[in-house]
C-alpha positions as a Python dict, from the first residue, in 0.01 Angstrom:
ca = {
    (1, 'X'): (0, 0, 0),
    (2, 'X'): (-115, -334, 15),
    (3, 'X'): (109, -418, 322),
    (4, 'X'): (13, -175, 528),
    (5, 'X'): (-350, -289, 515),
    (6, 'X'): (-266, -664, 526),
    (7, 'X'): (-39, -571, 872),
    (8, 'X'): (-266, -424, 993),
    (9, 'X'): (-560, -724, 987),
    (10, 'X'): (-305, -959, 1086),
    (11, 'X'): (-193, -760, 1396),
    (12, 'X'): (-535, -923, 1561),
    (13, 'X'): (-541, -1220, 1433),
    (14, 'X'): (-213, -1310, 1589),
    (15, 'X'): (-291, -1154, 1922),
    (16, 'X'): (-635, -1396, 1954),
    (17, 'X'): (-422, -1705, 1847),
    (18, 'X'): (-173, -1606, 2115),
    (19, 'X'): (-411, -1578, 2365),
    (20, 'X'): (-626, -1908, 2318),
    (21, 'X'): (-255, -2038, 2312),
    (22, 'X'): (-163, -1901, 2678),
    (23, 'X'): (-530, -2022, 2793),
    (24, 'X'): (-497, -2309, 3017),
    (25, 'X'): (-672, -2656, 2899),
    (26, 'X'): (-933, -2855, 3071),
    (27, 'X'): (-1105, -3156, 2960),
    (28, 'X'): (-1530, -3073, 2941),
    (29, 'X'): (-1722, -3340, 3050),
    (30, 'X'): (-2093, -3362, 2998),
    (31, 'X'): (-2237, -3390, 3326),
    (32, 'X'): (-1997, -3106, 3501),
    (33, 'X'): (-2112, -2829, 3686),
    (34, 'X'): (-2170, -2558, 3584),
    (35, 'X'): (-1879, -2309, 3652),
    (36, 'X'): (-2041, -1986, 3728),
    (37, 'X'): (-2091, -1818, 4095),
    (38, 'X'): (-2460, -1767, 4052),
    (39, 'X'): (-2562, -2138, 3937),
    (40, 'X'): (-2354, -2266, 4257),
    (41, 'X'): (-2601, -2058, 4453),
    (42, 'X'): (-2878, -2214, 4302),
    (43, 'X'): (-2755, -2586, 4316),
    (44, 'X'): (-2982, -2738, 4572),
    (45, 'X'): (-2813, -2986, 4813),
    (46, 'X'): (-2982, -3342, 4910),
    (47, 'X'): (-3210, -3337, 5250),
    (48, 'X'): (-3059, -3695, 5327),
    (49, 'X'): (-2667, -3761, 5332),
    (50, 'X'): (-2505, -3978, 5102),
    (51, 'X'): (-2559, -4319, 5271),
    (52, 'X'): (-2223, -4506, 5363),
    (53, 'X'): (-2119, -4788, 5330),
    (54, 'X'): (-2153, -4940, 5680),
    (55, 'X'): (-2289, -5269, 5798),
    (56, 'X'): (-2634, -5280, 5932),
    (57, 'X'): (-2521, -5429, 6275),
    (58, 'X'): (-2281, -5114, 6278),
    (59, 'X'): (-2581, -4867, 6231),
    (60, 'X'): (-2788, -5104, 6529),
    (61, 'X'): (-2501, -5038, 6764),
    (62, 'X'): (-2504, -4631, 6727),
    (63, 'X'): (-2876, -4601, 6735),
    (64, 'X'): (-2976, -4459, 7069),
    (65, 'X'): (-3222, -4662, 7281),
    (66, 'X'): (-3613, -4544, 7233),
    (67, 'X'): (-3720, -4343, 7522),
    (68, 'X'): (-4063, -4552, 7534),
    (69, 'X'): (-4155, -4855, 7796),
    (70, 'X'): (-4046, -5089, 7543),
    (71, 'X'): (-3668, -5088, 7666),
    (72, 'X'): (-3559, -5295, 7953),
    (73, 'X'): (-3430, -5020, 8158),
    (74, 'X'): (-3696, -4769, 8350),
    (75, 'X'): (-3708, -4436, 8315),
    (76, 'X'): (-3624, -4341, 8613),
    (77, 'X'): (-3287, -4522, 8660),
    (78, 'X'): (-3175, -4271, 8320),
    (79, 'X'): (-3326, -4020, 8500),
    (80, 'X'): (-3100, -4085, 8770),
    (81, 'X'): (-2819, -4164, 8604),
    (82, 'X'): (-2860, -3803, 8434),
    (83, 'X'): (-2664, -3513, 8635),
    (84, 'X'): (-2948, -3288, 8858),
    (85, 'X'): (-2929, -2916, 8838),
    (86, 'X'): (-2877, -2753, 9217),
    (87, 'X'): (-3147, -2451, 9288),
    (88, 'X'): (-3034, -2120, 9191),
    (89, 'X'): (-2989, -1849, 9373),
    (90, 'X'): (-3345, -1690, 9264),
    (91, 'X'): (-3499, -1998, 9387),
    (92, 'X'): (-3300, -2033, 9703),
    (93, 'X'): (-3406, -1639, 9813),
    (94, 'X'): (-3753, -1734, 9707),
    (95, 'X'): (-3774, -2034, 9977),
    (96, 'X'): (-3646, -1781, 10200),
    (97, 'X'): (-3867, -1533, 10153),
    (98, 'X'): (-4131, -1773, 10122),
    (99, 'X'): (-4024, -1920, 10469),
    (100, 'X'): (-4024, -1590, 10637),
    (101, 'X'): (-4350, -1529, 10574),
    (102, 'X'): (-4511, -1834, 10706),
    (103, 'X'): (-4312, -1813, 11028),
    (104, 'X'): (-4426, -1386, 11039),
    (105, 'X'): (-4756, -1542, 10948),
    (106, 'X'): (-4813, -1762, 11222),
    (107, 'X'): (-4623, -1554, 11517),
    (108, 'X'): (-4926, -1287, 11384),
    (109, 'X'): (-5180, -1540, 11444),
    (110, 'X'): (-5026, -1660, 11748),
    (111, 'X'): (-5042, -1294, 11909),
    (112, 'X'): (-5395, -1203, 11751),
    (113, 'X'): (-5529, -1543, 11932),
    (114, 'X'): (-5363, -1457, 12266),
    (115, 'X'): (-5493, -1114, 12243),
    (116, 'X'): (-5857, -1243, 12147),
    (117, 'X'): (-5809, -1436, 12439),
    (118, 'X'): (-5714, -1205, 12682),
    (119, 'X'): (-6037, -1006, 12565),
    (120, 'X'): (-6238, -1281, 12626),
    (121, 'X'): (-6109, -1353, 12945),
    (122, 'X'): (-6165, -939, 13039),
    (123, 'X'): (-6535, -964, 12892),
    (124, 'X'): (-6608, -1273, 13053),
    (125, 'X'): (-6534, -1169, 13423),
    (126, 'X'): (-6704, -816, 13369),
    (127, 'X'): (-7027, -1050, 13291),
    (128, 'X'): (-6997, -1210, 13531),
    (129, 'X'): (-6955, -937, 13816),
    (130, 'X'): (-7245, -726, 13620),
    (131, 'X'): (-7480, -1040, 13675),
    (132, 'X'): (-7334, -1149, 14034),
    (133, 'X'): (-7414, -784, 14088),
    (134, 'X'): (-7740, -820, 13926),
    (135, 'X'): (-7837, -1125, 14151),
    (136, 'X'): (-7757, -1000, 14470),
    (137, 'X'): (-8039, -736, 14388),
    (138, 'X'): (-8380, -766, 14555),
    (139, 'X'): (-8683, -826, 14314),
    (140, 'X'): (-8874, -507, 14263),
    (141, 'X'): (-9191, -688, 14428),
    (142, 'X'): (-9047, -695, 14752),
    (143, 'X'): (-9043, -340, 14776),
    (144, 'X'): (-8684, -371, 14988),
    (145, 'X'): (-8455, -30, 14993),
    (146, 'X'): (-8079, -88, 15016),
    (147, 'X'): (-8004, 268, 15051),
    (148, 'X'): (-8161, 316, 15457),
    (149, 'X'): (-8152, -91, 15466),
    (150, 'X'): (-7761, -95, 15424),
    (151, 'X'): (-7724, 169, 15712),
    (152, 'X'): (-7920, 6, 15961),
    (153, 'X'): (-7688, -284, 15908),
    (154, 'X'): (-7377, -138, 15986),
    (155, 'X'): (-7509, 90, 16255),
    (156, 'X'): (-7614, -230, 16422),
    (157, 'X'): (-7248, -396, 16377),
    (158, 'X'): (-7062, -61, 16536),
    (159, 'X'): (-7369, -120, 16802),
    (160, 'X'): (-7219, -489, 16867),
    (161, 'X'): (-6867, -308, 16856),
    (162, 'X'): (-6931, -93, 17102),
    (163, 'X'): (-7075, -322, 17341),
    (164, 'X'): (-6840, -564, 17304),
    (165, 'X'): (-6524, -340, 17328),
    (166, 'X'): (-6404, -430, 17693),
    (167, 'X'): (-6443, -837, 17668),
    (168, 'X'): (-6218, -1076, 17515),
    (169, 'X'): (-6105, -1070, 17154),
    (170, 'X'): (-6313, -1362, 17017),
    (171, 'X'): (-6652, -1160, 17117),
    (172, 'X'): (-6525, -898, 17012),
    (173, 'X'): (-6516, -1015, 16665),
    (174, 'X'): (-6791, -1215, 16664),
    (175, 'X'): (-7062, -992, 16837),
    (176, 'X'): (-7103, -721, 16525),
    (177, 'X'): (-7112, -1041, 16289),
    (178, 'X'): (-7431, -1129, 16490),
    (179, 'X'): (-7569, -779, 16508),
    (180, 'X'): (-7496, -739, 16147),
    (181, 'X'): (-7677, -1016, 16045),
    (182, 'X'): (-7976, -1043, 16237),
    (183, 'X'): (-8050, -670, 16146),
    (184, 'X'): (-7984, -760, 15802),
    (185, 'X'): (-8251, -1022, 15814),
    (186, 'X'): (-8511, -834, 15997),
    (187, 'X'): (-8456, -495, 15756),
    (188, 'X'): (-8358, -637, 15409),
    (189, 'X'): (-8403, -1005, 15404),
    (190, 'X'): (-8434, -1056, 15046),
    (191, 'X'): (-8073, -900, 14987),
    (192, 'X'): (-7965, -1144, 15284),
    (193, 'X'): (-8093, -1406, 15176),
    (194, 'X'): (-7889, -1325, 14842),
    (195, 'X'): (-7613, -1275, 14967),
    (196, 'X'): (-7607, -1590, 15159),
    (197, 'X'): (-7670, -1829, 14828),
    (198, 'X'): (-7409, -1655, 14691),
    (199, 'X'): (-7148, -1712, 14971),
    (200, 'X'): (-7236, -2061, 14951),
    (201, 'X'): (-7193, -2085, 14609),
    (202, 'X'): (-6829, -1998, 14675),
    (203, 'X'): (-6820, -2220, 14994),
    (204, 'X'): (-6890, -2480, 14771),
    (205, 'X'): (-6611, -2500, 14580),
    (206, 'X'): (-6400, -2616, 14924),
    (207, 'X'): (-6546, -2872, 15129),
    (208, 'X'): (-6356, -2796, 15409),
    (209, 'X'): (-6478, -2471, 15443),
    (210, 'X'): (-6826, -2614, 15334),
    (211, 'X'): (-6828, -2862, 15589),
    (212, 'X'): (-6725, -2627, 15864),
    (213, 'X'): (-6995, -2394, 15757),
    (214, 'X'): (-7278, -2670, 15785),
    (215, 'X'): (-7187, -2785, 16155),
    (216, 'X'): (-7160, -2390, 16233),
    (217, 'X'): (-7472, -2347, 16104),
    (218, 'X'): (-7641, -2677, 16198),
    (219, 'X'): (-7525, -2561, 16601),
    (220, 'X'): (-7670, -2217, 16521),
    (221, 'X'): (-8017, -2348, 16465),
    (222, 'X'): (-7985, -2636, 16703),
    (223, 'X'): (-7925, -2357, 16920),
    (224, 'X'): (-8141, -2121, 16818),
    (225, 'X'): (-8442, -2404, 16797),
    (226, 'X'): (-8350, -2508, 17151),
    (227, 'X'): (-8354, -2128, 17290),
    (228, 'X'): (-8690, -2080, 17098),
    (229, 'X'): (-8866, -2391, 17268),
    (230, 'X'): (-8735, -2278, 17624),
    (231, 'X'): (-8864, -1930, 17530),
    (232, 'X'): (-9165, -2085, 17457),
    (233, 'X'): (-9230, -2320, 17745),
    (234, 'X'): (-9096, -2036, 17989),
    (235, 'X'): (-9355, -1788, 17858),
    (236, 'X'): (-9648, -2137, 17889),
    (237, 'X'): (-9542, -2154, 18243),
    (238, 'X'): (-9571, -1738, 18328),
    (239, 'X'): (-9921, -1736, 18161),
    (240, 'X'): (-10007, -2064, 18377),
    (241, 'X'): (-9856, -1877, 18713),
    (242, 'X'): (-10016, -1537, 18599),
    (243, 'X'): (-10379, -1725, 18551),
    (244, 'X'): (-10306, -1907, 18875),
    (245, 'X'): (-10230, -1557, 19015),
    (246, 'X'): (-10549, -1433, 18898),
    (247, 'X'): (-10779, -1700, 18966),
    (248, 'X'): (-10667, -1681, 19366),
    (249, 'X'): (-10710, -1307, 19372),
    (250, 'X'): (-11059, -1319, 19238),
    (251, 'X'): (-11115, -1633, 19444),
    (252, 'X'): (-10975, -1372, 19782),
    (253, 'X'): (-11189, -1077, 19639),
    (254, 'X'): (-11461, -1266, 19623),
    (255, 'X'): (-11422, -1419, 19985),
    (256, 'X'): (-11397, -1061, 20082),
    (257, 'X'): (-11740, -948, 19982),
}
């Protein structure tokens, strides 16, 4: 009975002998890791790595050049010397765009001028007709009326016409000029007068035709002063021959009594 119960506190003793037996040695050392997954995860690693062994002209050599003013080299020759990045194709349709618009910009300011222009221009000449129109006017003073005035004046030039109608072509055309205008200055000689500054006004702007005007119009009173003073000394010497007529009749009558 005893071997039973020995047996059976032998069976594991044997089997934990066996096993430390089939376990695998390794030396411990005191400042090993630790072996398990979770104090791995907590070993912290250095910030800094593990400096080598290298010389200090070695270190010099592979230390980049400060980007400050101190170096020798500008900043712009690295700048240079760096590879440029082309536009995209976002930027290129924006400087497209952006060109577009300018040149839609300025052809609409170009057209809006020339239309303000043209308005100008319109505005400007129906001024100045209104107030050409205006000036030709008589004053209200004057008490002139261009209604009955007007048709005297061109009853007067189909008058010259008429008479003229059978005679050569040059009196023809210039005999209801005359009629015209001498009716015209008798009836509404404000208006004529008008009229006339405003003719020369236009005259004036050719000096040929300005010229020509003034010796027409110098011969015209030349002529018209010389007819006048003939007139004048023709009707002196009928009043002397009528008085002279007179005074021998009542010199006769009074022989007679």
């Amino acid at each position: 009975m005893a071997a039973p119960l020995l047996r059976q506190r032998l069976v594991p003793l044997v089997g934990l002998t066996a096993g430390m037996a089939l376990i695998p040695r390794r030396t411990a050392y005191a400042e090993e890791p630790p072996t398990d997954s979770l104090a791995a995860l907590r070993r912290r690693r250095p910030i800094y790595d593990t400096p080598s062994s290298a010389s200090i002209r070695e270190i010099a050599a592979t230390t980049p050049a400060p980007a400050s003013g101190l170096t020798s080299t500008p900043q712009k020759e690295a700048a240079a010397a760096s590879p440029t990045r082309g536009p995209s194709p976002t930027d290129r349709l924006a400087a497209q765009i952006a060109r577009s618009r300018l040149f839609l910009h300025r052809y609409a300011s170009s057209a809006e001028q020339s239309v303000n222009n043209g308005l100008t221009r319109v505005l400007s000449a129906e001024d100045s007709l209104a107030t050409t129109v205006r000036s030709l006017a008589p004053p209200k003073e004057s008490n002139e009326k261009l209604l009955p005035g007007g048709i005297y004046v061109l009853v007067a030039a189909m008058a010259g016409s008429i008479v003229s109608r059978n005679r050569n072509i040059a009196l023809r055309f210039i005999t209801p000029i005359i009629t015209g205008v001498v009716t015209a200055n008798y009836v509404i000689p404000r208006t004529t007068e008008n009229v006339g500054n405003l003719i020369w006004k236009y005259e004036s702007r050719f000096p040929v035709v300005r010229d020509q005007h003034l010796r027409i119009r110098d011969g015209v009173t030349h002529f018209w002063e010389t007819g006048k003073a003939h007139s004048q000394m023709g009707l002196a010497m009928a009043e002397d021959k009528v008085e002279g007529v007179v005074e021998s009749v009542q010199a006769w009558v009074k022989q007679g009594r």
